[in-house]
């Protein structure tokens, strides 16, 4: 049986889970009330931190799912995203609109990556 490693587990969820050389991250958000650009940058910084804890890097991202509270924020989110992936091979990615758990959150990002 393969080992499952849970990173920063809480009563409801873990921030990341590693299994069979793959890192699965929980959805990451920024500070409620910040601009979409700043929320995206904060979420991406947290993603990078968690990937490092899991033995990976942003260069090993396989896929990203980005949820926006409003698709009108697509370009603003992409400004932060494009800067984040400018120096690495970009992962497969999808972006959609969804009601997020807190109305002040404008973006949530879910990433899957390979262990480095």
Coordinates of N, CA, C and O in Angstrom, one line a residue:
X1 N 0.8 -1.2 0.0 CA 0.0 0.0 0.0 C 0.9 1.2 0.0 O 1.9 1.3 0.7
X2 N 0.5 2.2 -0.8 CA 1.3 3.5 -0.9 C 1.1 4.3 0.3 O 0.0 4.4 0.9
X3 N 2.1 5.1 0.7 CA 2.0 6.0 1.8 C 1.2 7.3 1.4 O 1.4 7.8 0.2
X4 N 0.4 7.8 2.2 CA -0.3 9.0 2.0 C 0.2 10.0 3.1 O 0.2 9.7 4.3
X5 N 0.7 11.2 2.6 CA 1.2 12.2 3.5 C 0.2 13.4 3.5 O -0.1 13.9 2.4
X6 N -0.2 13.8 4.6 CA -1.2 14.9 4.7 C -0.4 16.1 5.3 O 0.2 16.0 6.4
X7 N -0.4 17.2 4.6 CA 0.3 18.4 5.0 C -0.7 19.4 5.6 O -1.7 19.7 4.9
X8 N -0.4 19.9 6.8 CA -1.3 20.9 7.5 C -2.7 20.4 7.6 O -3.6 21.1 7.1
X9 N -2.9 19.2 8.1 CA -4.3 18.7 8.3 C -5.1 19.5 9.3 O -4.5 19.9 10.3
X10 N -6.3 19.6 9.1 CA -7.2 20.2 10.1 C -8.4 19.3 10.3 O -8.5 18.2 9.7
X11 N -9.4 19.8 11.0 CA -10.6 18.9 11.3 C -11.4 18.7 10.0 O -12.1 17.7 9.9
X12 N -11.4 19.6 9.0 CA -12.2 19.4 7.9 C -11.4 19.0 6.6 O -11.9 18.3 5.8
X13 N -10.2 19.4 6.5 CA -9.4 19.1 5.3 C -7.9 19.3 5.6 O -7.5 19.9 6.6
X14 N -7.1 18.8 4.7 CA -5.7 19.0 4.7 C -5.4 20.1 3.6 O -6.1 20.1 2.6
X15 N -4.3 20.9 3.8 CA -4.0 21.9 2.8 C -3.3 21.2 1.6 O -3.5 21.7 0.5
X16 N -2.7 20.1 1.8 CA -2.1 19.3 0.7 C -2.0 17.8 1.1 O -1.9 17.5 2.3
X17 N -2.1 17.0 0.1 CA -2.0 15.5 0.3 C -1.0 15.0 -0.8 O -1.1 15.4 -2.0
X18 N -0.1 14.2 -0.4 CA 0.9 13.6 -1.3 C 0.6 12.1 -1.4 O 0.6 11.4 -0.3
X19 N 0.5 11.6 -2.6 CA 0.3 10.2 -2.8 C 0.9 9.7 -4.2 O 0.6 10.4 -5.2
X20 N 1.6 8.7 -4.2 CA 2.2 8.1 -5.4 C 2.9 9.2 -6.3 O 2.7 9.2 -7.5
X21 N 3.6 10.1 -5.7 CA 4.4 11.1 -6.4 C 3.6 12.2 -6.9 O 4.1 13.0 -7.8
X22 N 2.4 12.4 -6.4 CA 1.5 13.5 -6.9 C 1.1 14.3 -5.6 O 0.8 13.7 -4.6
X23 N 1.1 15.6 -5.8 CA 0.7 16.5 -4.7 C -0.7 17.1 -5.1 O -0.8 17.7 -6.2
X24 N -1.6 17.0 -4.2 CA -3.0 17.6 -4.4 C -3.2 18.7 -3.4 O -3.1 18.4 -2.2
X25 N -3.4 19.9 -3.9 CA -3.6 21.0 -3.0 C -5.1 21.3 -2.8 O -5.8 21.2 -3.8
X26 N -5.4 21.8 -1.7 CA -6.8 22.3 -1.4 C -6.8 23.7 -2.1 O -5.8 24.3 -2.5
X27 N -8.0 24.2 -2.4 CA -8.2 25.5 -3.0 C -7.6 26.5 -2.1 O -7.7 26.6 -0.9
X28 N -6.8 27.4 -2.7 CA -6.2 28.5 -2.0 C -6.8 29.9 -2.4 O -7.1 30.1 -3.6
X29 N -6.9 30.7 -1.5 CA -7.5 32.0 -1.7 C -6.6 33.1 -1.1 O -5.7 32.8 -0.3
X30 N -6.9 34.3 -1.4 CA -6.2 35.5 -0.9 C -6.9 36.1 0.3 O -7.8 35.5 0.9
X31 N -6.5 37.3 0.6 CA -7.2 38.0 1.7 C -8.5 38.6 1.2 O -8.6 39.3 0.2
X32 N -9.6 38.3 2.0 CA -10.9 38.8 1.6 C -10.9 40.3 1.6 O -10.3 40.9 2.5
X33 N -11.4 40.8 0.5 CA -11.5 42.3 0.4 C -10.4 42.9 -0.4 O -10.5 44.0 -0.9
X34 N -9.3 42.2 -0.6 CA -8.2 42.7 -1.5 C -8.7 42.6 -3.0 O -9.7 42.0 -3.3
X35 N -8.0 43.3 -3.8 CA -8.2 43.3 -5.3 C -8.1 41.8 -5.8 O -7.4 41.0 -5.2
X36 N -8.6 41.6 -6.9 CA -8.5 40.2 -7.6 C -7.0 40.0 -7.8 O -6.5 38.9 -7.6
X37 N -6.3 41.0 -8.3 CA -4.8 40.8 -8.6 C -4.1 40.4 -7.3 O -3.4 39.4 -7.2
X38 N -4.4 41.1 -6.2 CA -3.7 40.8 -4.9 C -4.2 39.5 -4.3 O -3.3 38.7 -3.8
X39 N -5.4 39.2 -4.4 CA -5.9 37.9 -4.0 C -5.2 36.7 -4.7 O -4.8 35.7 -4.2
X40 N -5.1 36.9 -6.0 CA -4.4 35.9 -6.9 C -3.0 35.7 -6.5 O -2.5 34.6 -6.3
X41 N -2.3 36.8 -6.3 CA -0.8 36.8 -5.9 C -0.7 36.1 -4.5 O 0.2 35.3 -4.4
X42 N -1.6 36.4 -3.6 CA -1.5 35.8 -2.3 C -1.8 34.3 -2.4 O -1.1 33.5 -1.8
X43 N -2.8 33.9 -3.1 CA -3.1 32.5 -3.3 C -1.9 31.7 -4.0 O -1.6 30.6 -3.6
X44 N -1.3 32.3 -5.0 CA -0.2 31.7 -5.7 C 1.0 31.6 -4.8 O 1.8 30.6 -4.8
X45 N 1.3 32.6 -3.9 CA 2.4 32.5 -2.9 C 2.1 31.3 -2.0 O 3.1 30.6 -1.6
X46 N 0.9 31.1 -1.6 CA 0.6 30.0 -0.7 C 0.7 28.7 -1.4 O 1.2 27.7 -0.8
X47 N 0.3 28.6 -2.7 CA 0.5 27.4 -3.5 C 2.0 27.1 -3.6 O 2.4 25.9 -3.3
X48 N 2.8 28.1 -3.8 CA 4.2 27.8 -3.9 C 4.8 27.3 -2.6 O 5.6 26.4 -2.5
X49 N 4.4 27.9 -1.5 CA 4.8 27.5 -0.1 C 4.4 26.0 0.1 O 5.2 25.2 0.6
X50 N 3.2 25.7 -0.2 CA 2.7 24.3 0.0 C 3.4 23.3 -0.9 O 3.7 22.2 -0.4
X51 N 3.6 23.7 -2.1 CA 4.4 22.8 -3.0 C 5.7 22.5 -2.5 O 6.2 21.3 -2.5
X52 N 6.4 23.5 -2.0 CA 7.8 23.2 -1.4 C 7.7 22.3 -0.2 O 8.5 21.4 -0.1
X53 N 6.7 22.5 0.7 CA 6.5 21.6 1.8 C 6.3 20.2 1.4 O 6.7 19.2 2.1
X54 N 5.6 20.0 0.2 CA 5.3 18.7 -0.3 C 6.4 18.1 -1.1 O 6.3 17.0 -1.6
X55 N 7.5 18.8 -1.2 CA 8.7 18.3 -2.0 C 8.5 18.5 -3.5 O 9.0 17.8 -4.3
X56 N 7.8 19.6 -3.9 CA 7.6 19.9 -5.3 C 8.0 21.4 -5.5 O 8.5 22.1 -4.6
X57 N 7.7 21.9 -6.7 CA 7.9 23.3 -7.0 C 6.8 23.7 -8.0 O 6.1 22.8 -8.6
X58 N 6.7 25.0 -8.2 CA 5.7 25.4 -9.2 C 6.1 24.9 -10.6 O 5.2 24.8 -11.5
X59 N 7.3 24.6 -10.9 CA 7.7 24.1 -12.2 C 7.2 22.7 -12.4 O 7.2 22.2 -13.5
X60 N 6.7 22.0 -11.3 CA 6.2 20.7 -11.4 C 4.7 20.6 -11.4 O 4.1 19.6 -11.3
X61 N 4.0 21.8 -11.5 CA 2.5 21.8 -11.6 C 2.1 21.1 -12.8 O 2.6 21.3 -13.9
X62 N 1.1 20.2 -12.6 CA 0.5 19.5 -13.7 C -0.8 20.1 -14.2 O -1.1 20.2 -15.4
X63 N -1.6 20.6 -13.2 CA -2.9 21.2 -13.6 C -3.3 22.3 -12.6 O -2.9 22.2 -11.4
X64 N -4.1 23.2 -13.0 CA -4.6 24.3 -12.2 C -6.1 24.5 -12.5 O -6.4 24.5 -13.7
X65 N -6.9 24.6 -11.5 CA -8.3 25.0 -11.7 C -8.5 26.3 -11.0 O -8.2 26.4 -9.8
X66 N -8.9 27.3 -11.7 CA -9.1 28.6 -11.1 C -10.6 29.0 -11.2 O -11.3 28.9 -12.2
X67 N -11.1 29.3 -10.0 CA -12.5 29.7 -9.8 C -12.6 31.2 -9.6 O -11.9 31.7 -8.7
X68 N -13.3 31.9 -10.4 CA -13.5 33.4 -10.2 C -15.0 33.6 -9.8 O -15.9 33.0 -10.3
X69 N -15.2 34.5 -8.9 CA -16.5 34.9 -8.5 C -17.2 35.6 -9.6 O -18.4 35.5 -9.7
X70 N -16.4 36.2 -10.5 CA -17.0 37.0 -11.6 C -16.0 36.9 -12.8 O -14.8 37.3 -12.6
X71 N -16.4 36.3 -13.9 CA -15.5 36.2 -15.1 C -15.0 37.5 -15.6 O -14.0 37.6 -16.3
X72 N -15.7 38.6 -15.2 CA -15.2 39.9 -15.6 C -13.8 40.2 -15.0 O -13.1 41.1 -15.4
X73 N -13.4 39.4 -14.0 CA -12.1 39.6 -13.3 C -11.0 38.7 -14.0 O -9.9 38.7 -13.5
X74 N -11.3 38.1 -15.1 CA -10.4 37.2 -15.8 C -9.0 37.8 -16.1 O -8.0 37.3 -15.8
X75 N -9.1 39.0 -16.7 CA -7.8 39.7 -17.1 C -7.0 40.1 -15.9 O -5.8 39.9 -15.9
X76 N -7.6 40.6 -14.9 CA -6.9 41.0 -13.7 C -6.2 39.8 -13.0 O -5.1 39.8 -12.6
X77 N -6.9 38.7 -12.9 CA -6.4 37.4 -12.4 C -5.2 37.0 -13.2 O -4.1 36.6 -12.7
X78 N -5.4 37.0 -14.6 CA -4.3 36.6 -15.5 C -3.0 37.4 -15.4 O -2.0 36.9 -15.6
X79 N -3.1 38.7 -15.0 CA -1.9 39.5 -14.8 C -1.0 38.8 -13.7 O 0.2 38.7 -13.9
X80 N -1.6 38.4 -12.6 CA -0.9 37.8 -11.6 C -0.4 36.4 -12.0 O 0.7 36.0 -11.7
X81 N -1.3 35.6 -12.6 CA -1.0 34.2 -13.0 C 0.1 34.2 -14.0 O 1.1 33.4 -13.9
X82 N 0.1 35.1 -15.0 CA 1.1 35.1 -16.1 C 2.5 35.4 -15.5 O 3.5 34.8 -15.9
X83 N 2.5 36.3 -14.5 CA 3.8 36.6 -13.8 C 4.3 35.4 -13.1 O 5.5 35.1 -13.0
X84 N 3.4 34.7 -12.4 CA 3.7 33.5 -11.6 C 4.3 32.4 -12.5 O 5.3 31.7 -12.0
X85 N 3.8 32.2 -13.7 CA 4.3 31.0 -14.5 C 5.3 31.5 -15.6 O 5.7 30.7 -16.4
X86 N 5.7 32.7 -15.6 CA 6.6 33.3 -16.6 C 7.9 32.5 -16.7 O 8.5 32.4 -17.8
X87 N 8.4 32.0 -15.6 CA 9.7 31.3 -15.6 C 9.6 29.8 -15.5 O 10.6 29.1 -15.2
X88 N 8.4 29.2 -15.7 CA 8.3 27.8 -15.6 C 7.3 27.3 -16.7 O 6.6 28.1 -17.3
X89 N 7.4 26.0 -17.0 CA 6.4 25.5 -18.0 C 5.0 25.6 -17.4 O 4.8 25.1 -16.3
X90 N 4.1 26.2 -18.1 CA 2.7 26.3 -17.5 C 2.0 25.0 -17.5 O 2.2 24.1 -18.3
X91 N 1.2 24.8 -16.4 CA 0.4 23.5 -16.3 C -0.8 23.6 -17.2 O -1.2 24.7 -17.8
X92 N -1.5 22.5 -17.4 CA -2.9 22.5 -17.9 C -3.7 23.4 -17.0 O -3.5 23.4 -15.8
X93 N -4.7 24.1 -17.6 CA -5.4 25.0 -16.7 C -6.8 25.2 -17.2 O -7.1 25.2 -18.4
X94 N -7.8 25.3 -16.3 CA -9.2 25.7 -16.6 C -9.6 26.8 -15.7 O -9.1 26.9 -14.6
X95 N -10.4 27.7 -16.2 CA -11.0 28.8 -15.4 C -12.5 28.8 -15.5 O -13.0 28.7 -16.6
X96 N -13.2 29.0 -14.4 CA -14.6 29.0 -14.4 C -15.1 30.0 -13.4 O -14.4 30.5 -12.6
X97 N -16.4 30.3 -13.5 CA -17.0 31.1 -12.5 C -17.8 30.3 -11.5 O -18.5 29.3 -11.9
X98 N -17.7 30.7 -10.2 CA -18.4 30.0 -9.2 C -18.6 30.9 -8.0 O -17.9 31.9 -7.8
X99 N -19.7 30.6 -7.2 CA -19.9 31.2 -6.0 C -18.9 30.7 -5.0 O -18.9 29.5 -4.7
X100 N -18.1 31.5 -4.4 CA -17.1 31.1 -3.4 C -17.6 31.1 -2.0 O -18.6 31.8 -1.8
X101 N -17.0 30.4 -1.1 CA -17.5 30.3 0.3 C -17.7 31.6 1.0 O -18.6 31.7 1.8
X102 N -16.8 32.6 0.7 CA -16.9 33.9 1.3 C -17.1 34.9 0.2 O -16.3 34.9 -0.8
X103 N -18.2 35.7 0.2 CA -18.4 36.6 -0.9 C -17.3 37.6 -1.1 O -17.2 38.2 -2.2
X104 N -16.4 37.8 -0.1 CA -15.3 38.7 -0.3 C -14.1 38.1 -1.0 O -13.2 38.8 -1.4
X105 N -14.2 36.8 -1.2 CA -13.2 36.1 -2.0 C -13.5 36.2 -3.4 O -14.7 36.0 -3.8
X106 N -12.6 36.6 -4.3 CA -12.9 36.8 -5.7 C -12.2 35.7 -6.6 O -12.6 35.5 -7.7
X107 N -11.3 35.0 -6.0 CA -10.6 33.9 -6.8 C -10.1 32.8 -5.8 O -9.8 33.1 -4.7
X108 N -10.2 31.6 -6.3 CA -9.7 30.4 -5.6 C -9.0 29.5 -6.6 O -9.5 29.3 -7.7
X109 N -7.9 29.0 -6.2 CA -7.0 28.2 -7.1 C -6.7 26.9 -6.5 O -6.3 26.8 -5.4
X110 N -6.9 25.8 -7.3 CA -6.6 24.4 -6.9 C -5.5 23.9 -7.9 O -5.7 24.0 -9.1
X111 N -4.5 23.4 -7.3 CA -3.3 22.9 -8.1 C -3.0 21.4 -7.8 O -3.1 21.0 -6.6
X112 N -2.6 20.7 -8.8 CA -2.1 19.4 -8.7 C -0.7 19.4 -9.3 O -0.5 20.0 -10.3
X113 N 0.3 18.8 -8.6 CA 1.7 18.8 -9.1 C 2.3 17.5 -8.9 O 1.9 16.7 -8.1
X114 N 3.4 17.3 -9.6 CA 4.3 16.1 -9.4 C 5.3 16.4 -8.3 O 5.7 17.6 -8.2
X115 N 5.7 15.4 -7.5 CA 6.8 15.6 -6.6 C 8.0 15.8 -7.4 O 8.3 15.1 -8.4
X116 N 8.9 16.7 -7.0 CA 10.1 17.1 -7.7 C 11.1 16.0 -7.6 O 11.2 15.2 -6.7

